[in-house]
Amino acid sequence: MNEKIIILDFGSQYTQLIARRVREIEVYCEILPYNKIPDLTDDIKAVILSGSPFSVKEEDALHIDLSQLLGKVPVLGICYGAQYIADYCGGKVERSTKREYGKAELQLIDQEEAFFADMQAASQIWMSHGDSILEIPQGYELIAKTDSIPVAAFKAGEGLYDQPVYGIQFHPEVYHSVEGARLLNNFIRKISGLQHKWTPAKFVDETVAQLKTQLGDDKVILGLSGGVDSSVAAFLLHRAIGENLYCIFLNNGLLRKNEFSEVLESYKGKGLNVIGVDASEDFLSELDGISDPEKKRKTIGRVFVEVFEAESKKIEGAKWLAQGTIYPDVIESVSVHGPSVTIKSHHNVGGLPEKLNLKIVEPLRMLFKDEVRKVGAEVGLDPEILNRHPFPGPGLAIRVLGEITKEKVRLCQEADAIYIKNLKEAGWYDKVWQAGAILLPVQSVGVMGDERTYEFTIALRAVNSVDGMTAEWSPLPHELLAKISSEIINQVKGINRVVYDISTKPPATIEWE
C-alpha cells in the first residue's frame, strides 16, 4: 500500500464506521488499538483519533503520549480524540452538566478554512459525548461552534506544529452529520494531501502479486462454503497460484435445500480443484440432542475440523490453509481492552492449522464485507455467488432453535426455499441484505380442514445492512408476506404459523442464536 491512514481506536462504537467512510473516499486505512501507535513510516500520511465511551477526566481514561503524533503527521481528533488533544495540550475539558446527544447545527466561524471547503455555513451534525471542551489550548484556534457548545471544532494555530492538528466534538462518520463525508474528504485530500486511490482493481493487483511472492509454488487448501468470502478468496488465490489451490466443500447437512449440489455445479469449470464431501450424517448424529447454541457451534466446529483434517491429508505436500477472514473479524480480535465479549463463537477452521501443521493465508483480512463483493465483481465472480445473501457458518443449526433433528432441519429447509423463491420472483431478493427462515421451538394450535393441528412456527427474517454490523428490518410488502405465509403453511406439513421479525440490530442480532 502506497499511502494509508491509521485510526487509533479508543473504544468508540463508531470506529469501524470511520474506517468505512475513509475507504469510501478510496483511501486505504487501518484500525489499531489506541495504545499501539505505529512507527510513522513514509506510507502513513495521517492519524485519526476515535471517540470513546470514556471521559478524559476519569482516572481510568485511555491515555497515550501525543508527542509521538503531534507535529509528525496530520492528526484529526474525533469527540474523545478532540477532548484528549485539548486536555493534553493544556485546554479545559469538563464533564458536561447535560449529556449532549443527537442532532445539532454546526456553525462555521472560519468559512475560509480548508477543513471546511465546499461546506455550508451551517449544517446538521451528530453529537454523542459526555465531556465538553470549555477552553482550547494556547496556540489553537476556534473554527466552529454550535448553539449548545462553544467549541465544536478547533485547529492548531499556524506555526505551532510542522503538521496540522484538528479536533471536532461531533461524529462526521455517521449519516446524521449531513456534510460529514465532505469534512473527512477535506481532511484526507486537502489537509493531509493523500492522492493515491485505493480501488478494488488496485487491491486485486497488489494482493495477487503479494500472494505470488508469499506462496511461491506451495500448495494451498481452502475450505469453501459457497458464500461470497470464501469464493472471492478462492478466485484471488487461483489467480496467484493456479492449480496449486485445492478447495474442499463440506456438506454438513445444515445447508439450504439443494445447496450442496447447486454450489458444486456453480464452481464447475473455474479451475478451483473443488472437492465435494457429503458429511451430513457425521454432523447431524453429533448434534443429536444438543439444544444450547454455543454447544451447537462448538460441536459443528469440532466435527468440521475432524472431517476437514481427514480430507486435507489426502492432498499431499500442502503447506498453507487459506481462510476467508474479513476485516471486522480482525478488528474484533484486537479490541481496546483485549478480546471482545463473546456474543457468539465464530464458526471457522479454528484449530486446523496446528493439527495439519499448515501456515495461514488470509487474502481478505483487510476488507469489509461490501468491499469483498466489489473485489468479487472485479475478479469475475458469477453474480449467482456474488449476490448471494450471507449465510451463517453453522448453517441451519442456529436457525432451528433448540434441539436439532433431521425432521426439523427439513422443515426449515422447505420453508426457507419457499421464502427465498418468492423473494426472487417478486424482485425483492436483491433489495435485502440477508433473509432466512427460523424454525421456532414453539408449537401452536391450528385448524386445517376439519382437523386441529399442533405444529411448529416459522419466523421470517429479512434485514437491510451494509456489512452486518448494524441492520434494519426490511419492509417487505404485506401482500408478499401473505403469499409466502400461505405457501409455507399449505406446502410444508408440520408448520401451521408464520411470523415476521421486525427487530433491528442492535439491540437484536441478525440471527436468532
Coordinates of C-alpha atoms in Angstrom, one line a residue:
M1 CA 0.0 0.0 0.0
N2 CA 1.5 3.3 -1.1
E3 CA -0.5 5.6 1.3
K4 CA -2.6 4.9 4.3
I5 CA -4.4 6.5 7.3
I6 CA -4.1 5.0 10.8
I7 CA -7.2 5.1 13.0
L8 CA -6.4 4.7 16.7
D9 CA -9.3 3.1 18.4
F10 CA -10.3 4.4 21.9
G11 CA -13.3 2.1 22.0
S12 CA -16.0 4.0 20.2
Q13 CA -18.9 2.1 18.7
Y14 CA -18.3 4.2 15.6
T15 CA -14.7 3.4 15.0
Q16 CA -15.4 0.9 12.2
L17 CA -17.7 3.4 10.7
I18 CA -14.8 5.9 10.5
A19 CA -12.8 3.3 8.6
R20 CA -15.7 2.6 6.3
R21 CA -16.1 6.3 5.4
V22 CA -12.3 6.6 4.7
R23 CA -12.4 3.6 2.5
E24 CA -15.4 5.1 0.6
I25 CA -13.1 8.0 -0.2
E26 CA -10.9 5.4 -1.9
V27 CA -8.1 5.8 0.7
Y28 CA -6.7 2.8 2.5
C29 CA -6.8 2.8 6.3
E30 CA -6.2 0.5 9.2
I31 CA -7.6 0.4 12.8
L32 CA -5.2 -0.1 15.6
P33 CA -5.8 -0.2 19.4
Y34 CA -5.2 3.3 20.9
N35 CA -2.0 2.1 22.7
K36 CA -0.4 0.6 19.6
I37 CA 1.0 3.8 18.0
P38 CA 3.0 2.6 15.0
D39 CA 6.3 3.9 13.8
L40 CA 5.4 6.7 11.5
T41 CA 6.8 5.3 8.2
D42 CA 6.5 7.3 5.0
D43 CA 3.3 5.5 3.9
I44 CA 1.4 6.7 7.0
K45 CA 0.0 10.0 5.8
A46 CA -2.3 10.9 8.7
V47 CA -3.7 9.6 12.0
I48 CA -7.3 9.8 13.3
L49 CA -8.1 9.5 17.0
S50 CA -11.5 7.9 17.5
G51 CA -14.2 8.6 20.1
S52 CA -14.6 6.6 23.3
P53 CA -17.2 5.7 26.0
F54 CA -14.6 7.0 28.5
S55 CA -14.2 10.5 29.8
V56 CA -10.8 12.2 29.7
K57 CA -11.5 13.2 33.3
E58 CA -11.8 9.6 34.6
E59 CA -8.9 8.0 36.4
D60 CA -9.0 5.0 34.1
A61 CA -9.3 7.1 30.9
L62 CA -7.3 5.8 27.9
H63 CA -4.0 7.8 27.7
I64 CA -1.3 7.9 25.0
D65 CA 1.7 10.1 24.5
L66 CA 0.6 12.6 21.9
S67 CA 4.1 13.9 21.4
Q68 CA 4.6 10.8 19.2
L69 CA 2.0 12.2 16.8
L70 CA 1.5 15.9 17.1
G71 CA 3.7 17.7 14.5
K72 CA 4.8 14.4 13.0
V73 CA 1.7 13.8 10.7
P74 CA -1.6 15.5 10.2
V75 CA -3.9 14.5 13.2
L76 CA -7.7 14.6 13.5
G77 CA -9.3 14.0 16.9
I78 CA -13.0 13.0 16.8
C79 CA -15.0 13.5 20.0
Y80 CA -12.9 11.8 22.7
G81 CA -9.9 12.3 20.4
A82 CA -10.5 16.0 20.3
Q83 CA -11.1 16.3 24.0
Y84 CA -7.9 14.3 24.7
I85 CA -5.9 16.7 22.4
A86 CA -7.4 19.7 24.2
D87 CA -6.8 18.3 27.7
Y88 CA -3.3 17.0 26.8
C89 CA -2.2 20.4 25.4
G90 CA -3.5 22.5 28.4
G91 CA -7.1 23.3 27.4
K92 CA -10.0 23.0 29.7
V93 CA -12.3 19.9 29.5
E94 CA -15.0 19.2 32.0
R95 CA -17.9 16.7 32.4
S96 CA -21.0 18.2 30.7
T97 CA -23.8 19.1 33.1
K98 CA -26.1 17.6 30.4
R99 CA -25.0 14.8 28.1
E100 CA -25.0 16.1 24.5
Y101 CA -26.6 13.5 22.3
G102 CA -28.4 13.9 19.0
K103 CA -28.6 16.4 16.2
A104 CA -27.2 19.9 16.4
E105 CA -26.3 22.6 13.9
L106 CA -22.6 23.2 13.2
Q107 CA -21.8 26.9 12.7
L108 CA -18.6 27.7 10.9
I109 CA -16.5 30.6 12.4
D110 CA -13.8 30.5 9.7
Q111 CA -15.5 29.7 6.4
E112 CA -12.2 30.2 4.5
E113 CA -10.7 27.2 6.4
A114 CA -9.6 24.4 4.1
F115 CA -11.0 21.9 6.5
F116 CA -14.5 23.2 5.7
A117 CA -14.0 23.6 1.9
D118 CA -17.3 23.4 0.0
M119 CA -19.4 23.1 3.2
Q120 CA -22.4 25.2 4.1
A121 CA -22.0 27.9 6.8
A122 CA -24.4 25.9 8.9
S123 CA -25.2 22.2 8.6
Q124 CA -26.6 19.3 10.7
I125 CA -24.2 17.2 12.7
W126 CA -24.5 14.4 15.2
M127 CA -23.4 14.8 18.8
S128 CA -22.6 12.0 21.3
H129 CA -20.4 13.0 24.2
G130 CA -20.4 13.4 28.0
D131 CA -17.4 15.8 28.1
S132 CA -17.2 19.3 26.7
I133 CA -14.2 21.4 25.7
L134 CA -14.7 24.8 27.5
E135 CA -11.3 26.3 26.6
I136 CA -9.0 25.4 23.7
P137 CA -5.2 25.2 24.4
Q138 CA -3.0 28.1 24.0
G139 CA -1.8 28.4 20.3
Y140 CA -5.0 26.8 19.0
E141 CA -7.8 28.5 17.0
L142 CA -11.6 28.1 17.4
I143 CA -13.1 27.3 13.9
A144 CA -16.7 26.2 14.6
K145 CA -19.3 26.1 17.4
T146 CA -23.0 25.1 17.9
D147 CA -25.8 26.7 19.9
S148 CA -25.1 24.4 22.8
I149 CA -21.3 24.1 22.9
P150 CA -18.7 26.9 22.4
V151 CA -16.1 24.6 20.9
A152 CA -17.3 22.3 18.1
A153 CA -14.1 22.4 16.1
F154 CA -10.6 23.7 16.6
K155 CA -7.2 23.6 15.0
A156 CA -3.6 24.1 15.9
G157 CA -2.6 27.7 15.1
E158 CA -0.1 28.5 12.3
G159 CA 3.5 27.7 13.2
L160 CA 2.5 25.7 16.3
Y161 CA 3.5 22.4 14.7
D162 CA 5.1 21.2 11.5
Q163 CA 1.9 19.3 10.6
P164 CA -1.8 20.3 11.0
V165 CA -3.9 19.2 14.0
Y166 CA -7.7 19.3 14.1
G167 CA -10.3 18.4 16.7
I168 CA -14.1 18.1 16.4
Q169 CA -16.7 17.4 19.1
F170 CA -19.1 15.6 16.8
H171 CA -19.2 12.5 14.6
P172 CA -18.7 13.1 10.9
E173 CA -18.7 9.4 10.2
V174 CA -22.5 8.9 10.9
Y175 CA -25.0 9.8 8.2
H176 CA -26.8 12.2 10.6
S177 CA -23.8 14.5 10.0
V178 CA -25.0 15.7 6.6
E179 CA -21.7 17.0 5.4
G180 CA -19.5 14.6 7.4
A181 CA -18.2 12.8 4.4
R182 CA -17.1 16.1 2.8
L183 CA -15.4 17.1 6.0
L184 CA -13.4 13.8 6.1
N185 CA -12.6 14.1 2.5
N186 CA -11.3 17.6 3.1
F187 CA -9.0 16.3 5.9
I188 CA -7.8 13.5 3.8
R189 CA -7.3 15.2 0.5
K190 CA -6.8 18.9 1.2
I191 CA -5.2 18.9 4.7
S192 CA -3.3 15.6 4.6
G193 CA -2.6 15.6 0.8
L194 CA -3.4 12.0 0.1
Q195 CA -3.7 11.5 -3.7
H196 CA -3.4 7.7 -4.0
K197 CA -6.7 5.9 -4.8
W198 CA -7.3 2.5 -3.2
T199 CA -9.8 0.7 -5.6
P200 CA -10.9 -2.9 -5.9
A201 CA -8.8 -3.2 -9.1
K202 CA -5.7 -2.0 -7.2
F203 CA -6.4 -4.3 -4.3
V204 CA -6.6 -7.3 -6.7
D205 CA -3.3 -6.4 -8.4
E206 CA -1.5 -5.8 -5.2
T207 CA -2.9 -8.9 -3.4
V208 CA -2.3 -11.3 -6.3
A209 CA 1.3 -10.0 -6.5
Q210 CA 1.7 -10.4 -2.8
L211 CA 0.3 -13.9 -2.8
K212 CA 2.6 -15.0 -5.6
T213 CA 5.6 -13.9 -3.5
Q214 CA 4.2 -15.3 -0.3
L215 CA 3.2 -18.7 -1.6
G216 CA 5.5 -19.4 -4.5
D217 CA 5.0 -23.0 -5.7
D218 CA 3.4 -24.2 -2.5
K219 CA 0.0 -26.0 -2.4
V220 CA -2.8 -24.3 -0.6
I221 CA -6.0 -25.8 0.9
L222 CA -9.2 -23.6 1.2
G223 CA -12.4 -24.6 2.9
L224 CA -15.2 -23.4 0.5
S225 CA -18.6 -22.6 1.9
G226 CA -20.3 -21.5 -1.2
G227 CA -20.5 -17.9 0.2
V228 CA -19.0 -14.7 -1.1
D229 CA -16.0 -14.5 1.3
S230 CA -14.5 -18.0 0.6
S231 CA -15.4 -17.7 -3.1
V232 CA -13.6 -14.4 -3.6
A233 CA -10.6 -15.7 -1.6
A234 CA -10.5 -18.8 -3.9
F235 CA -10.6 -16.6 -7.1
L236 CA -7.7 -14.4 -5.8
L237 CA -5.6 -17.4 -4.8
H238 CA -6.3 -19.1 -8.2
R239 CA -5.1 -16.0 -10.0
A240 CA -1.9 -16.2 -7.9
I241 CA -1.1 -19.9 -7.8
G242 CA -3.4 -21.6 -10.3
E243 CA -3.7 -25.4 -9.9
N244 CA -1.8 -25.4 -6.6
L245 CA -5.1 -24.3 -4.9
Y246 CA -7.3 -27.2 -3.6
C247 CA -10.8 -26.3 -2.4
I248 CA -12.8 -28.5 0.0
F249 CA -16.6 -28.0 0.2
L250 CA -18.3 -29.9 3.0
N251 CA -22.0 -30.7 3.3
N252 CA -22.7 -30.5 7.0
G253 CA -26.4 -31.4 6.5
L254 CA -27.3 -27.9 7.6
L255 CA -27.2 -26.1 4.2
R256 CA -30.2 -24.7 2.4
K257 CA -32.3 -27.0 0.3
N258 CA -30.3 -28.5 -2.6
E259 CA -27.4 -26.1 -1.8
F260 CA -24.7 -28.7 -1.8
S261 CA -25.3 -29.9 -5.4
E262 CA -26.1 -26.4 -6.7
V263 CA -22.9 -24.8 -5.3
L264 CA -20.8 -27.7 -6.7
E265 CA -22.3 -27.1 -10.1
S266 CA -21.7 -23.4 -9.9
Y267 CA -17.9 -24.0 -9.3
K268 CA -17.5 -26.3 -12.3
G269 CA -15.1 -25.1 -15.0
K270 CA -13.5 -22.5 -12.7
G271 CA -10.3 -24.4 -12.3
L272 CA -10.5 -24.4 -8.5
N273 CA -10.0 -28.1 -7.9
V274 CA -13.2 -28.3 -5.8
I275 CA -13.6 -31.5 -3.7
G276 CA -17.2 -32.1 -2.5
V277 CA -17.6 -34.1 0.7
D278 CA -21.0 -35.1 2.0
A279 CA -20.5 -35.4 5.8
S280 CA -24.1 -34.6 6.7
E281 CA -24.6 -37.8 8.7
D282 CA -21.4 -37.1 10.8
F283 CA -22.7 -33.6 11.8
L284 CA -26.3 -34.5 12.4
S285 CA -25.5 -37.5 14.5
E286 CA -23.1 -35.5 16.7
L287 CA -25.7 -32.7 17.1
D288 CA -28.4 -35.1 18.2
G289 CA -30.0 -33.9 21.4
I290 CA -28.0 -30.7 21.7
S291 CA -30.1 -27.5 22.1
D292 CA -27.6 -24.9 23.6
P293 CA -26.5 -22.5 20.8
E294 CA -22.9 -22.4 21.9
K295 CA -22.7 -26.2 22.2
K296 CA -24.1 -26.4 18.7
R297 CA -21.5 -24.1 17.3
K298 CA -18.6 -25.8 19.1
T299 CA -19.9 -29.3 18.1
I300 CA -20.1 -28.2 14.5
G301 CA -16.6 -26.6 14.7
R302 CA -15.2 -29.9 16.2
V303 CA -16.7 -32.1 13.6
F304 CA -15.7 -29.7 10.8
V305 CA -12.1 -29.9 12.0
E306 CA -12.2 -33.7 12.1
V307 CA -13.7 -34.2 8.6
F308 CA -11.6 -31.4 7.1
E309 CA -8.5 -32.9 8.6
A310 CA -9.2 -36.3 7.1
E311 CA -9.9 -34.8 3.6
S312 CA -6.9 -32.5 3.8
K313 CA -4.5 -35.3 4.5
K314 CA -5.4 -36.7 1.1
I315 CA -3.7 -33.7 -0.5
E316 CA 0.0 -34.4 -0.3
G317 CA 2.5 -31.6 0.2
A318 CA 0.1 -28.8 1.2
K319 CA 1.8 -26.1 3.2
W320 CA -0.9 -23.4 3.6
L321 CA -4.5 -23.2 4.9
A322 CA -6.5 -20.3 3.3
Q323 CA -9.3 -18.7 5.2
G324 CA -11.9 -16.1 4.2
T325 CA -11.3 -13.9 7.3
I326 CA -12.5 -10.3 6.8
Y327 CA -11.6 -7.1 8.5
P328 CA -14.4 -6.9 11.2
D329 CA -13.2 -10.3 12.4
V330 CA -9.6 -9.0 12.6
I331 CA -10.7 -5.8 14.4
E332 CA -12.8 -7.6 17.0
S333 CA -9.9 -9.9 17.9
V334 CA -7.8 -6.9 19.0
S335 CA -10.3 -4.8 20.9
V336 CA -9.2 -1.9 23.1
H337 CA -9.4 -4.0 26.3
G338 CA -8.4 -7.3 24.9
P339 CA -10.8 -9.9 23.4
S340 CA -14.3 -8.6 23.0
V341 CA -17.2 -10.1 25.0
T342 CA -18.3 -13.3 23.2
I343 CA -21.7 -12.6 21.6
K344 CA -21.3 -15.9 19.6
S345 CA -18.5 -18.2 18.8
H346 CA -17.3 -17.7 15.2
H347 CA -17.5 -20.9 13.1
N348 CA -14.4 -21.3 11.1
V349 CA -11.5 -23.7 10.8
G350 CA -10.1 -22.9 14.2
G351 CA -7.5 -25.5 15.4
L352 CA -6.9 -26.8 11.9
P353 CA -3.6 -25.0 11.2
E354 CA -2.0 -26.7 14.3
K355 CA -3.5 -30.1 13.6
L356 CA -2.4 -30.1 9.9
N357 CA 0.9 -28.2 10.6
L358 CA -0.1 -25.6 8.0
K359 CA 0.6 -21.9 7.8
I360 CA -2.4 -19.5 7.4
V361 CA -3.1 -17.2 4.5
E362 CA -6.0 -14.7 4.6
P363 CA -6.3 -12.7 1.3
L364 CA -9.4 -10.8 2.5
R365 CA -8.4 -9.9 6.1
M366 CA -8.3 -6.1 5.4
L367 CA -11.6 -5.9 3.6
F368 CA -15.1 -5.0 4.9
K369 CA -18.0 -7.2 3.6
D370 CA -19.2 -4.8 0.9
E371 CA -15.6 -4.4 -0.3
V372 CA -15.3 -8.2 -0.7
R373 CA -18.3 -8.0 -3.1
K374 CA -16.6 -5.3 -5.1
V375 CA -13.4 -7.3 -5.3
G376 CA -15.5 -10.3 -6.3
A377 CA -17.0 -8.4 -9.2
E378 CA -13.5 -7.2 -10.2
V379 CA -12.2 -10.9 -10.4
G380 CA -15.3 -12.0 -12.4
L381 CA -17.2 -14.0 -9.7
D382 CA -20.5 -15.2 -11.0
P383 CA -23.4 -13.0 -10.0
E384 CA -25.2 -16.0 -8.5
I385 CA -22.5 -16.4 -6.0
L386 CA -21.5 -12.7 -5.7
N387 CA -25.1 -11.6 -4.9
R388 CA -25.9 -14.5 -2.5
H389 CA -27.1 -13.4 0.9
P390 CA -24.7 -14.1 3.8
F391 CA -25.3 -17.4 5.4
P392 CA -24.1 -18.4 8.9
G393 CA -21.2 -20.8 9.2
P394 CA -23.2 -23.2 11.4
G395 CA -25.9 -23.1 8.8
L396 CA -29.5 -24.1 9.8
A397 CA -28.2 -25.3 13.2
I398 CA -28.7 -21.8 14.5
R399 CA -31.9 -21.3 12.6
V400 CA -33.5 -24.4 14.1
L401 CA -33.9 -23.1 17.6
G402 CA -33.5 -25.7 20.3
E403 CA -32.7 -29.4 19.7
I404 CA -31.6 -30.4 16.2
T405 CA -33.3 -33.3 14.4
K406 CA -33.3 -34.3 10.7
E407 CA -37.0 -33.5 10.5
K408 CA -36.7 -30.0 12.0
V409 CA -33.8 -29.3 9.6
R410 CA -36.0 -30.5 6.7
L411 CA -38.9 -28.2 7.8
C412 CA -36.6 -25.2 8.0
Q413 CA -35.1 -26.0 4.6
E414 CA -38.5 -26.4 2.9
A415 CA -39.8 -23.1 4.4
D416 CA -36.6 -21.3 3.6
A417 CA -36.7 -22.5 0.0
I418 CA -40.3 -21.1 -0.4
Y419 CA -39.3 -17.8 1.2
I420 CA -36.2 -17.3 -1.0
K421 CA -38.0 -18.4 -4.2
N422 CA -40.8 -15.8 -3.6
L423 CA -38.3 -13.0 -2.8
K424 CA -36.5 -13.7 -6.1
E425 CA -39.7 -13.9 -8.1
A426 CA -41.0 -10.7 -6.6
G427 CA -37.7 -8.8 -7.2
W428 CA -37.0 -8.4 -3.5
Y429 CA -34.0 -10.8 -3.1
D430 CA -31.5 -8.2 -4.3
K431 CA -33.2 -5.4 -2.3
V432 CA -32.5 -7.0 1.1
W433 CA -29.1 -7.8 2.5
Q434 CA -29.9 -11.1 4.2
A435 CA -33.1 -13.2 4.5
G436 CA -33.8 -16.6 6.1
A437 CA -36.4 -18.7 7.8
I438 CA -36.1 -19.6 11.5
L439 CA -37.9 -22.7 13.0
L440 CA -39.0 -21.8 16.5
P441 CA -39.2 -24.4 19.3
V442 CA -42.9 -23.5 19.7
Q443 CA -45.9 -25.5 18.6
S444 CA -49.3 -23.9 18.4
V445 CA -52.9 -24.9 17.7
G446 CA -54.2 -24.5 14.2
V447 CA -57.1 -25.7 12.1
M448 CA -56.6 -27.3 8.6
G449 CA -59.8 -28.6 7.0
D450 CA -61.8 -30.2 9.8
E451 CA -58.7 -31.2 11.8
R452 CA -57.0 -29.5 14.7
T453 CA -53.2 -29.3 14.3
Y454 CA -50.4 -28.8 16.8
E455 CA -47.4 -27.8 14.7
F456 CA -44.3 -25.6 14.5
T457 CA -44.0 -21.8 13.9
I458 CA -41.6 -20.3 11.3
A459 CA -40.2 -16.8 11.7
L460 CA -39.2 -15.0 8.6
R461 CA -36.2 -12.6 8.9
A462 CA -35.1 -10.0 6.3
V463 CA -32.7 -7.2 7.0
N464 CA -31.0 -4.3 5.2
S465 CA -27.4 -3.7 6.1
V466 CA -24.0 -2.8 4.6
D467 CA -21.7 -5.2 6.5
G468 CA -23.8 -6.8 9.2
M469 CA -22.5 -4.6 12.0
T470 CA -25.9 -2.9 12.2
A471 CA -29.1 -3.8 10.4
E472 CA -32.7 -2.6 9.9
W473 CA -35.6 -4.9 9.3
S474 CA -36.7 -4.9 5.7
P475 CA -40.3 -3.5 5.0
L476 CA -41.4 -6.4 2.8
P477 CA -44.9 -5.8 1.2
H478 CA -47.8 -7.3 3.2
E479 CA -49.1 -8.9 0.0
L480 CA -45.7 -10.7 -0.5
L481 CA -45.6 -11.8 3.2
A482 CA -49.1 -13.1 2.9
K483 CA -48.3 -15.1 -0.2
I484 CA -45.1 -16.6 1.4
S485 CA -47.0 -17.5 4.6
S486 CA -49.8 -19.2 2.7
E487 CA -47.4 -21.3 0.6
I488 CA -45.3 -22.4 3.6
I489 CA -48.4 -23.4 5.6
N490 CA -50.1 -25.2 2.7
Q491 CA -46.9 -26.9 1.3
V492 CA -44.9 -27.8 4.4
K493 CA -46.7 -30.3 6.6
G494 CA -45.6 -29.6 10.2
I495 CA -45.8 -25.8 10.1
N496 CA -49.1 -24.0 10.8
R497 CA -48.0 -20.5 11.7
V498 CA -45.7 -17.9 10.1
V499 CA -44.5 -14.6 11.8
Y500 CA -42.2 -11.8 10.6
D501 CA -39.3 -10.4 12.7
I502 CA -39.2 -6.6 12.8
S503 CA -36.3 -6.2 15.2
T504 CA -33.2 -4.0 14.4
K505 CA -29.6 -4.8 15.2
P506 CA -28.8 -3.6 17.8
P507 CA -30.4 -4.5 20.2
A508 CA -31.3 -7.7 18.4
T509 CA -28.8 -9.7 16.3
I510 CA -29.5 -10.8 12.7
E511 CA -29.5 -14.5 13.6
W512 CA -31.6 -15.7 16.5
E513 CA -28.9 -18.0 18.0

